[in-house]
CSV table of N, CA, C and O in Angstrom, one decimal:
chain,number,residue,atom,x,y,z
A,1,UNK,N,0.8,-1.2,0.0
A,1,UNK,CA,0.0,0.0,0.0
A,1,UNK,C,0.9,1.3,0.0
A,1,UNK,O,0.6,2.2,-0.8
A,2,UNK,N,2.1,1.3,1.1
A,2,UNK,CA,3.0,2.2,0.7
A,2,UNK,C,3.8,2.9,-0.5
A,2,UNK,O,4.0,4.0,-0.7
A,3,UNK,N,4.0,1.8,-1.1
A,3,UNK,CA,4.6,1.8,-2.4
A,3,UNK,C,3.5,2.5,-3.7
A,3,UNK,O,3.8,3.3,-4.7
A,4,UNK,N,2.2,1.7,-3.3
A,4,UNK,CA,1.4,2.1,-4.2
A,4,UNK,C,1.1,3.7,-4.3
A,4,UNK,O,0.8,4.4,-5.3
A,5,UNK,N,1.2,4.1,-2.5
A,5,UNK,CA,0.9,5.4,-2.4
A,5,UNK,C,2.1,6.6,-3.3
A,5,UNK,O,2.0,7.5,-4.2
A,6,UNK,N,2.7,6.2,-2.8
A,6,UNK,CA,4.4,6.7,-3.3
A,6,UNK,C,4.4,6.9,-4.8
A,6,UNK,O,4.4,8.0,-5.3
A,7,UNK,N,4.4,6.1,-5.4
A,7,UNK,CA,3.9,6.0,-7.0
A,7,UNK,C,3.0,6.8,-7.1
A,7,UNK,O,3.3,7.9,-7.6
A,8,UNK,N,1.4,6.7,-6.9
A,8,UNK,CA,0.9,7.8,-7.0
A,8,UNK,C,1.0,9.4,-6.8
A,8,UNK,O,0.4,10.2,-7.5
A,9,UNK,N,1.8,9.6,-5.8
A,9,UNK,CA,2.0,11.1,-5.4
A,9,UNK,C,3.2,11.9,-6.4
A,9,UNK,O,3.1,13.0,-6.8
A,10,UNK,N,4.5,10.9,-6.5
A,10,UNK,CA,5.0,10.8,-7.9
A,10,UNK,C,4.6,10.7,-8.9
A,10,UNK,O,5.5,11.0,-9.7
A,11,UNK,N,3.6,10.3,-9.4
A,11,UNK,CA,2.7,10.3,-10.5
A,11,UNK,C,2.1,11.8,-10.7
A,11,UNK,O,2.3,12.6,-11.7
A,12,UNK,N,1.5,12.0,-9.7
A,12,UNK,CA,0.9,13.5,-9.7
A,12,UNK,C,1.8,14.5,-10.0
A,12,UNK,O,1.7,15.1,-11.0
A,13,UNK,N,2.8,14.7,-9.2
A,13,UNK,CA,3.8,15.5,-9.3
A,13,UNK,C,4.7,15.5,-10.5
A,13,UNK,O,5.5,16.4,-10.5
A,14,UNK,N,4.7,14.8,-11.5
A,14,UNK,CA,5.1,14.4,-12.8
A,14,UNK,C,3.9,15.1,-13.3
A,14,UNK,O,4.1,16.3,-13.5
A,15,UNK,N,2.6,14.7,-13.6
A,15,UNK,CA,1.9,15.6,-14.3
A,15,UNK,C,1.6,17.1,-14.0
A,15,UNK,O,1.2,17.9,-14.8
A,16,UNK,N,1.9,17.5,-12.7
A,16,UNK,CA,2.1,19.1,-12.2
A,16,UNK,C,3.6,19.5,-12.6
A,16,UNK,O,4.1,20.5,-12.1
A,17,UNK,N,4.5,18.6,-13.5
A,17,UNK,CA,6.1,19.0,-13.8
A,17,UNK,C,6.8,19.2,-12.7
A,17,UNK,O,7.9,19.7,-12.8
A,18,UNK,N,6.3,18.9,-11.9
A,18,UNK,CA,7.1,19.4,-10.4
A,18,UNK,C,8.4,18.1,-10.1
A,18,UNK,O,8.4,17.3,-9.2
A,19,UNK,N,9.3,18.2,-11.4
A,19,UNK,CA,10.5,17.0,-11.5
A,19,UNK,C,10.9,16.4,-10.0
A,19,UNK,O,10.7,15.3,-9.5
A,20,UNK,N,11.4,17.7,-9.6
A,20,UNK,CA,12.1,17.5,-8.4
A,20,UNK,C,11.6,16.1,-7.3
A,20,UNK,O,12.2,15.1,-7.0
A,21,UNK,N,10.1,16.8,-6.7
A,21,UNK,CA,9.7,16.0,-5.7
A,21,UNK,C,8.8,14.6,-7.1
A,21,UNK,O,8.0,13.8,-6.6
A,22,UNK,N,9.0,14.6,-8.1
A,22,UNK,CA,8.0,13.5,-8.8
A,22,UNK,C,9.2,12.6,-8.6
A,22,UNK,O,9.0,11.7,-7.8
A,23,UNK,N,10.2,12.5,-9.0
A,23,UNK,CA,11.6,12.2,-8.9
A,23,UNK,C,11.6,11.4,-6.7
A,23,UNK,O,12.2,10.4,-6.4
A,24,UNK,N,11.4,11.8,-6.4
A,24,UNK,CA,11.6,11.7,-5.1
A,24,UNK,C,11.1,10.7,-4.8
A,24,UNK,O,11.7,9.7,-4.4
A,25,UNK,N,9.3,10.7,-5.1
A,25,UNK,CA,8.0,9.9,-4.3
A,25,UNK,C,8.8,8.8,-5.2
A,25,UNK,O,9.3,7.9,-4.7
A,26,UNK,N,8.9,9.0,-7.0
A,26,UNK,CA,9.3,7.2,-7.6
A,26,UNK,C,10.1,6.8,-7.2
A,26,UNK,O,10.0,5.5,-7.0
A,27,UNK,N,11.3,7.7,-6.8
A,27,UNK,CA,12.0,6.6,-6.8
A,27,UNK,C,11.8,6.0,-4.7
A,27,UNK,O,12.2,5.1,-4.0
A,28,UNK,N,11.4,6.6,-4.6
A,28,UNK,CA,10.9,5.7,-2.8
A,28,UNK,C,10.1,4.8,-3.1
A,28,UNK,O,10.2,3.7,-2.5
A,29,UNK,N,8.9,5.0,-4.4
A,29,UNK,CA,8.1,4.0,-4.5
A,29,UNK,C,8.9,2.9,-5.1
A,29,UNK,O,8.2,1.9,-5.3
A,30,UNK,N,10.4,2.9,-5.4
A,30,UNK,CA,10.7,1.5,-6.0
A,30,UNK,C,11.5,0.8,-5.1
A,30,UNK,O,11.5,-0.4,-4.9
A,31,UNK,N,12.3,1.9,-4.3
A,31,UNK,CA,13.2,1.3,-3.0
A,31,UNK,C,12.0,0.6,-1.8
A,31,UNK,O,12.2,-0.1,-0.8
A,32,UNK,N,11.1,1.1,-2.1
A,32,UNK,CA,9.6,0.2,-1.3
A,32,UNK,C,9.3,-0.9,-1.2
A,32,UNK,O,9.0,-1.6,-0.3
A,33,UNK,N,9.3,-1.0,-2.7
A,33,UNK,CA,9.0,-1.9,-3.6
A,33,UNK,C,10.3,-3.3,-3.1
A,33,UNK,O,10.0,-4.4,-2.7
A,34,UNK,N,11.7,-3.0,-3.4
A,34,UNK,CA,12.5,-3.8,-3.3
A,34,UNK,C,12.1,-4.2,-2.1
A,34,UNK,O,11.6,-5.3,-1.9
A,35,UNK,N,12.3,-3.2,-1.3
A,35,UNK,CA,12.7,-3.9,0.1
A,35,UNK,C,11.2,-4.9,1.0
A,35,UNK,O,11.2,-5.6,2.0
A,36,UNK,N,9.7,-4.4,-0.1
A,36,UNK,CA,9.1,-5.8,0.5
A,36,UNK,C,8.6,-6.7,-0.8
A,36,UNK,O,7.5,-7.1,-1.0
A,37,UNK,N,10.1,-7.0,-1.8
A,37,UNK,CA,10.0,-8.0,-2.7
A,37,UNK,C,8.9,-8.0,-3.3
A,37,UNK,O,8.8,-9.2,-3.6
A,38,UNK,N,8.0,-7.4,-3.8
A,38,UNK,CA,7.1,-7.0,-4.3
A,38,UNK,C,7.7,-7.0,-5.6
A,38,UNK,O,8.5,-6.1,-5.8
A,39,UNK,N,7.4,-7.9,-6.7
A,39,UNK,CA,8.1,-7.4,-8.0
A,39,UNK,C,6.9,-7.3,-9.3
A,39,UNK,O,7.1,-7.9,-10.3
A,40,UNK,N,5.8,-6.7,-9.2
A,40,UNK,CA,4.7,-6.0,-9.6
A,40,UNK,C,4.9,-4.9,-9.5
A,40,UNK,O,4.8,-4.2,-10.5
A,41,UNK,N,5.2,-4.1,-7.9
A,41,UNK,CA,5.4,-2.7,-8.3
A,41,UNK,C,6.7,-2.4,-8.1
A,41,UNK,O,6.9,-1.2,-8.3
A,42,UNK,N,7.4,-3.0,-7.9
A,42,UNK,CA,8.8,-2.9,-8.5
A,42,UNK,C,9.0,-2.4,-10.1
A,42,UNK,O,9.8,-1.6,-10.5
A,43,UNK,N,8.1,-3.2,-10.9
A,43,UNK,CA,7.9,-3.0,-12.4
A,43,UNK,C,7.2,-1.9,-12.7
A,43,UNK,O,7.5,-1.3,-13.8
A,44,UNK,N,6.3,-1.4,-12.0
A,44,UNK,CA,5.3,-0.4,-11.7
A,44,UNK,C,6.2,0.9,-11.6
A,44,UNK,O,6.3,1.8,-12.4
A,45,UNK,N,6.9,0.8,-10.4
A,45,UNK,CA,8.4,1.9,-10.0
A,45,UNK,C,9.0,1.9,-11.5
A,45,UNK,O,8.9,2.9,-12.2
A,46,UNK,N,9.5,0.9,-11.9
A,46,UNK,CA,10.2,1.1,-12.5
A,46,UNK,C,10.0,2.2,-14.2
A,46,UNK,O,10.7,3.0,-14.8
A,47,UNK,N,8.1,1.3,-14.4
A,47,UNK,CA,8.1,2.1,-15.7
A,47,UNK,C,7.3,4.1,-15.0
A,47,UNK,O,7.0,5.1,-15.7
A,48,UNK,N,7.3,3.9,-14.0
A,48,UNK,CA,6.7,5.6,-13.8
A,48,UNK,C,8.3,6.1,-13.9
A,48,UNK,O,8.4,7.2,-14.6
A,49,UNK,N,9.5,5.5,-13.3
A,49,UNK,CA,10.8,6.5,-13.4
A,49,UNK,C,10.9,6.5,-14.9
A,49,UNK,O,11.0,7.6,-15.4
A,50,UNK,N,10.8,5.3,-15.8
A,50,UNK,CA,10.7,5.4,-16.9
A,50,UNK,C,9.9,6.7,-18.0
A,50,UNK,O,10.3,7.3,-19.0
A,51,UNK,N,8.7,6.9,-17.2
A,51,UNK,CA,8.7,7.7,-17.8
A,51,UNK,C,8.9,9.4,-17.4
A,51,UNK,O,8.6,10.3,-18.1
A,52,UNK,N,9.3,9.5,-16.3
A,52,UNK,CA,10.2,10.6,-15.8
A,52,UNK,C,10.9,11.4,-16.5
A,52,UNK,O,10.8,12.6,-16.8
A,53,UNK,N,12.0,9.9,-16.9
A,53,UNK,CA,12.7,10.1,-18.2
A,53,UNK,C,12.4,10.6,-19.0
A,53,UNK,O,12.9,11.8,-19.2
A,54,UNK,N,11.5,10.0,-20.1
A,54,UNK,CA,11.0,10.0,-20.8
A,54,UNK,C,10.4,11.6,-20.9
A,54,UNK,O,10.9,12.1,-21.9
A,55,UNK,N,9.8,12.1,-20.5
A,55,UNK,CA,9.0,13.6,-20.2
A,55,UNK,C,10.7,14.8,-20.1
A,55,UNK,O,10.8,16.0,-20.5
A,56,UNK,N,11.5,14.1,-19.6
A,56,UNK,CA,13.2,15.4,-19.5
A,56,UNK,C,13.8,14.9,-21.0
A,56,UNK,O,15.0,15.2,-21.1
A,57,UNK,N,13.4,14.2,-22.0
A,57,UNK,CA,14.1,13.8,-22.9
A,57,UNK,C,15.5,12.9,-22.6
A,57,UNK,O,16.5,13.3,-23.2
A,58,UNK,N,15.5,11.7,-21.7
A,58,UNK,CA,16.7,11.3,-21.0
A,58,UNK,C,16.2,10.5,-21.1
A,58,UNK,O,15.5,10.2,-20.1
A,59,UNK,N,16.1,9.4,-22.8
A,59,UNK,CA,15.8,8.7,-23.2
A,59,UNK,C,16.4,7.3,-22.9
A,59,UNK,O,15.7,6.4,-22.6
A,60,UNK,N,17.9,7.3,-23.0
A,60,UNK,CA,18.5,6.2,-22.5
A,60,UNK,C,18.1,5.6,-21.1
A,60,UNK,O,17.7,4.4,-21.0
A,61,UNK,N,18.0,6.5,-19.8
A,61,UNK,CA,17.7,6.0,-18.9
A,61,UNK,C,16.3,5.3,-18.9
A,61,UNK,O,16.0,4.4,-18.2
A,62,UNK,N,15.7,5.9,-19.7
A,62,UNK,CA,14.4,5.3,-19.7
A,62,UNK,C,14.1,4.6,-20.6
A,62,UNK,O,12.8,4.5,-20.7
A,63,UNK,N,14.8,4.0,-21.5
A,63,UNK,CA,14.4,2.7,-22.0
A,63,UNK,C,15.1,1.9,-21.2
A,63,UNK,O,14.8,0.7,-21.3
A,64,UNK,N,16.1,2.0,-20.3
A,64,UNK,CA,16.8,0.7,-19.3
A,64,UNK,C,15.7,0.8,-18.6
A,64,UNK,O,15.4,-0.4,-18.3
A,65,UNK,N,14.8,1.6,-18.2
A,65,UNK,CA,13.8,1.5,-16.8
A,65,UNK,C,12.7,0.7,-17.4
A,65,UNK,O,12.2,-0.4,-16.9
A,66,UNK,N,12.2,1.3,-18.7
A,66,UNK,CA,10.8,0.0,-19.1
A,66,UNK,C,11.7,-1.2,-19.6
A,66,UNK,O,11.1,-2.3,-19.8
A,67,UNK,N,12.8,-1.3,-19.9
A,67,UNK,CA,13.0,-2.8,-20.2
A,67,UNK,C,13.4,-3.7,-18.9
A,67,UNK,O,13.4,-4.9,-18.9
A,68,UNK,N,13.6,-2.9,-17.9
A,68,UNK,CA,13.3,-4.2,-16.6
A,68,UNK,C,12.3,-4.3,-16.3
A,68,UNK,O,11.9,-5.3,-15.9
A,69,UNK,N,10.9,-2.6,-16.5
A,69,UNK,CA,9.5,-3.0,-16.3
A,69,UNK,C,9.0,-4.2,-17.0
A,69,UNK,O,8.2,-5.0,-16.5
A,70,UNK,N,9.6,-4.2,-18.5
A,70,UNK,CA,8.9,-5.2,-19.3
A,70,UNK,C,9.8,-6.8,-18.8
A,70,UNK,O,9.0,-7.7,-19.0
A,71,UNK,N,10.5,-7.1,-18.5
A,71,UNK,CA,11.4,-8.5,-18.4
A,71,UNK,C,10.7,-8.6,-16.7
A,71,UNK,O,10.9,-9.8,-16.1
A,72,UNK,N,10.1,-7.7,-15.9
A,72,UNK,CA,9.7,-8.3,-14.6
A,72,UNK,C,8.1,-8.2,-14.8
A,72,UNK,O,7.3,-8.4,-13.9
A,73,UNK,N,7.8,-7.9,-15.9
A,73,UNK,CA,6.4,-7.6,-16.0
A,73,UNK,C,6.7,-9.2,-16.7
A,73,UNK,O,6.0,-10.1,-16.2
A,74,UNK,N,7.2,-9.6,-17.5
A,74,UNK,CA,7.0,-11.5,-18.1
A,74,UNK,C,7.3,-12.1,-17.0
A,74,UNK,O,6.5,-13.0,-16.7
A,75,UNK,N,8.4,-11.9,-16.1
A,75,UNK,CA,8.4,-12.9,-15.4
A,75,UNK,C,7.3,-13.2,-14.4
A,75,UNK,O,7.2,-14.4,-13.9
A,76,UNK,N,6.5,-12.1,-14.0
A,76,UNK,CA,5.6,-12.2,-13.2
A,76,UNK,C,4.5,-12.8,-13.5
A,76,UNK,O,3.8,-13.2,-12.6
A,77,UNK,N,4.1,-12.8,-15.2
A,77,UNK,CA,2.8,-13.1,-16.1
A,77,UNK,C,1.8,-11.7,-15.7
A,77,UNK,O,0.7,-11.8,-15.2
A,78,UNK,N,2.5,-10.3,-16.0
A,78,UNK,CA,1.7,-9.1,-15.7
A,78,UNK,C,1.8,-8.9,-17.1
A,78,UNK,O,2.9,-8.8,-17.7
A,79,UNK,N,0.4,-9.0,-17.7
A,79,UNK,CA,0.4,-9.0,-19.1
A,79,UNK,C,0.1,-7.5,-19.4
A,79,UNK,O,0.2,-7.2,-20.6
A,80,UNK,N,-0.4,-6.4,-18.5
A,80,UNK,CA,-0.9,-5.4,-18.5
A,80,UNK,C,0.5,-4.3,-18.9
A,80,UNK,O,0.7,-3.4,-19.7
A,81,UNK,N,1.3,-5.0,-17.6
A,81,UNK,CA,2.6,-4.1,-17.6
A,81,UNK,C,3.2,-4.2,-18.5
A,81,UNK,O,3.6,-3.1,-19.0
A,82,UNK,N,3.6,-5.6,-19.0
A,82,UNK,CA,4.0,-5.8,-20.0
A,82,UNK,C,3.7,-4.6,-21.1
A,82,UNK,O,4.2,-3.5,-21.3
A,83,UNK,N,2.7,-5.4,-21.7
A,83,UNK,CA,1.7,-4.0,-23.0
A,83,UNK,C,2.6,-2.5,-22.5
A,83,UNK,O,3.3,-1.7,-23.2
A,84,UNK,N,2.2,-2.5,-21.3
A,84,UNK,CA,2.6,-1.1,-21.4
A,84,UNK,C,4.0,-0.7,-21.3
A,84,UNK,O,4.3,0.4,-21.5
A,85,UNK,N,4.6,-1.3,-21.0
A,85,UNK,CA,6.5,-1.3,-20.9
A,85,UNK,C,6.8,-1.4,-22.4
A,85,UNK,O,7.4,-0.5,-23.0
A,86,UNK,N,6.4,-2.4,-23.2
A,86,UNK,CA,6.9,-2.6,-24.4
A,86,UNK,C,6.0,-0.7,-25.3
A,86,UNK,O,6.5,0.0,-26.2
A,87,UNK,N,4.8,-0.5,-24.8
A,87,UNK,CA,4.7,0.8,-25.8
A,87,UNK,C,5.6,2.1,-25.2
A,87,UNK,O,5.8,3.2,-25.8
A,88,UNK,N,5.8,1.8,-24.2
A,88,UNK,CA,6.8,3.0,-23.8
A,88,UNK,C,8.0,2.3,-24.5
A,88,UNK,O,7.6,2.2,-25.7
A,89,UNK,N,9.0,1.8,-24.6
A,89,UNK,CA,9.5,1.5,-25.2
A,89,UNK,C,9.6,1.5,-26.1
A,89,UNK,O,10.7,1.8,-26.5
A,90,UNK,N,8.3,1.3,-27.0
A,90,UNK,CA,8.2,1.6,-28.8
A,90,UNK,C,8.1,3.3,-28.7
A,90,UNK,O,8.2,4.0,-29.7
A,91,UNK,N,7.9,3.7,-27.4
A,91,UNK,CA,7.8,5.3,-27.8
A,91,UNK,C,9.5,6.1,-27.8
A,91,UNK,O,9.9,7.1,-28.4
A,92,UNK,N,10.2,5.2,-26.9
A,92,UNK,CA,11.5,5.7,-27.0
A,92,UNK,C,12.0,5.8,-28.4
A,92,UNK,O,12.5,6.8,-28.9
A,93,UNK,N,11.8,4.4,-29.0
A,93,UNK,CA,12.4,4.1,-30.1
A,93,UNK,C,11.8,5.2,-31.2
A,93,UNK,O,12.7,5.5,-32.1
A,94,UNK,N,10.7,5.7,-31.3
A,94,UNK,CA,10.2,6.9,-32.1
A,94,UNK,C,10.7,8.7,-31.8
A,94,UNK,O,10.7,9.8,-32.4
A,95,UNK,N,11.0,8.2,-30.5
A,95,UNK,CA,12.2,9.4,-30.3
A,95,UNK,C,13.3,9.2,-30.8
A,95,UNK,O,13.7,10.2,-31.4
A,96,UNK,N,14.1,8.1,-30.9
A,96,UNK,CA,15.2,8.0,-31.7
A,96,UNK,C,14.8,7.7,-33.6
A,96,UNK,O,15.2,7.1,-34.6
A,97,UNK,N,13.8,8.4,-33.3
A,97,UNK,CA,13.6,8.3,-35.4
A,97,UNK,C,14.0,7.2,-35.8
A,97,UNK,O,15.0,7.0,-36.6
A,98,UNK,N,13.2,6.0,-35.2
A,98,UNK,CA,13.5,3.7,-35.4
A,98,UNK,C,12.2,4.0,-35.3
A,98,UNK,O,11.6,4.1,-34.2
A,99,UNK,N,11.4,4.2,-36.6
A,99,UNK,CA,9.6,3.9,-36.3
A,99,UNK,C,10.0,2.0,-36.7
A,99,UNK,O,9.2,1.2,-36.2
A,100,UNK,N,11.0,1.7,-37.3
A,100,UNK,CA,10.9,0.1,-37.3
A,100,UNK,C,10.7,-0.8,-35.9
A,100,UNK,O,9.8,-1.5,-35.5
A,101,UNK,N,11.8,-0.6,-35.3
A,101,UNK,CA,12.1,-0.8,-34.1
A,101,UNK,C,10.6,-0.5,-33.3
A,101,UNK,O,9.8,-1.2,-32.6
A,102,UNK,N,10.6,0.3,-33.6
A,102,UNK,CA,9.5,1.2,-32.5
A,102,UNK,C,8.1,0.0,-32.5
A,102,UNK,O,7.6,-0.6,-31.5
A,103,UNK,N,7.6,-0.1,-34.3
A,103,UNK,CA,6.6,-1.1,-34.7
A,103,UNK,C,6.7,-2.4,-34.0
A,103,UNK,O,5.7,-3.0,-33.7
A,104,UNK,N,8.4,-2.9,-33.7
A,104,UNK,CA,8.4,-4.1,-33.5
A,104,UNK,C,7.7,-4.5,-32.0
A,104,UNK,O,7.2,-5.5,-31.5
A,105,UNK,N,8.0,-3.1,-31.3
A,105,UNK,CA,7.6,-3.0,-29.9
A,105,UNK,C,6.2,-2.9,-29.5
A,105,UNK,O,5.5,-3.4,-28.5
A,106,UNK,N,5.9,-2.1,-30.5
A,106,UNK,CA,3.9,-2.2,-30.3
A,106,UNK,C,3.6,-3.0,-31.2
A,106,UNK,O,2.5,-2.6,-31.6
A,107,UNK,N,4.0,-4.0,-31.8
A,107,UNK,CA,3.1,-5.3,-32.1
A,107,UNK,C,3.3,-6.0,-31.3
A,107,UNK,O,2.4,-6.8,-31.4
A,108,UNK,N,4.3,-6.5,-29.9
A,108,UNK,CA,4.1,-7.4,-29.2
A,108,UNK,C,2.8,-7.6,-28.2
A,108,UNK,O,2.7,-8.6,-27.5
């Protein structure tokens, strides 16, 4: 529930641009997450910092963040996270001008 909270409030603060503290609540919501082995919102942490990233144009870090969202969203059978790690992902790759790549990612 904490984690879940945490994520949320960093969630918010990401859509009010408020980097700094959006930055703060994710990443507590993932060190949360680790420490009660939770690896659902570990994946969850992982694609909100993802897209953190993603929103400062600091694309590399945030395709490493959805690609452990997406490899712990399979390992878990989170088919939801999944979907959505791999379209962030295809969204990176359309920032790097790879609409191929990008396709390969939103057809899975």
């Amino acid at each position: 529930m904490m984690t879940w909270a945490a994520g949320n409030l960093g969630n918010s603060k990401l859509s009010l641009q408020e980097m700094p503290d959006a930055s703060k609540y994710l990443h507590e919501a993932l060190k949360l997450a680790k420490k009660l082995r939770d690896p659902i919102e570990e994946g969850r942490a992982c694609s909100n910092l993802g897209n953190l990233h993603h929103q400062q144009k600091e694309f590399e870090p945030a395709l490493r963040l959805f690609k452990k969202a997406c490899q712990i969203a399979i390992d878990t059978k989170d088919n939801t996270g999944q979907l959505r790690a791999c379209g962030n992902i295809g969204n990176v790759h359309m920032n790097y001008n790879q609409p191929a790549m990008a396709k390969d990612w939103y057809n899975i």
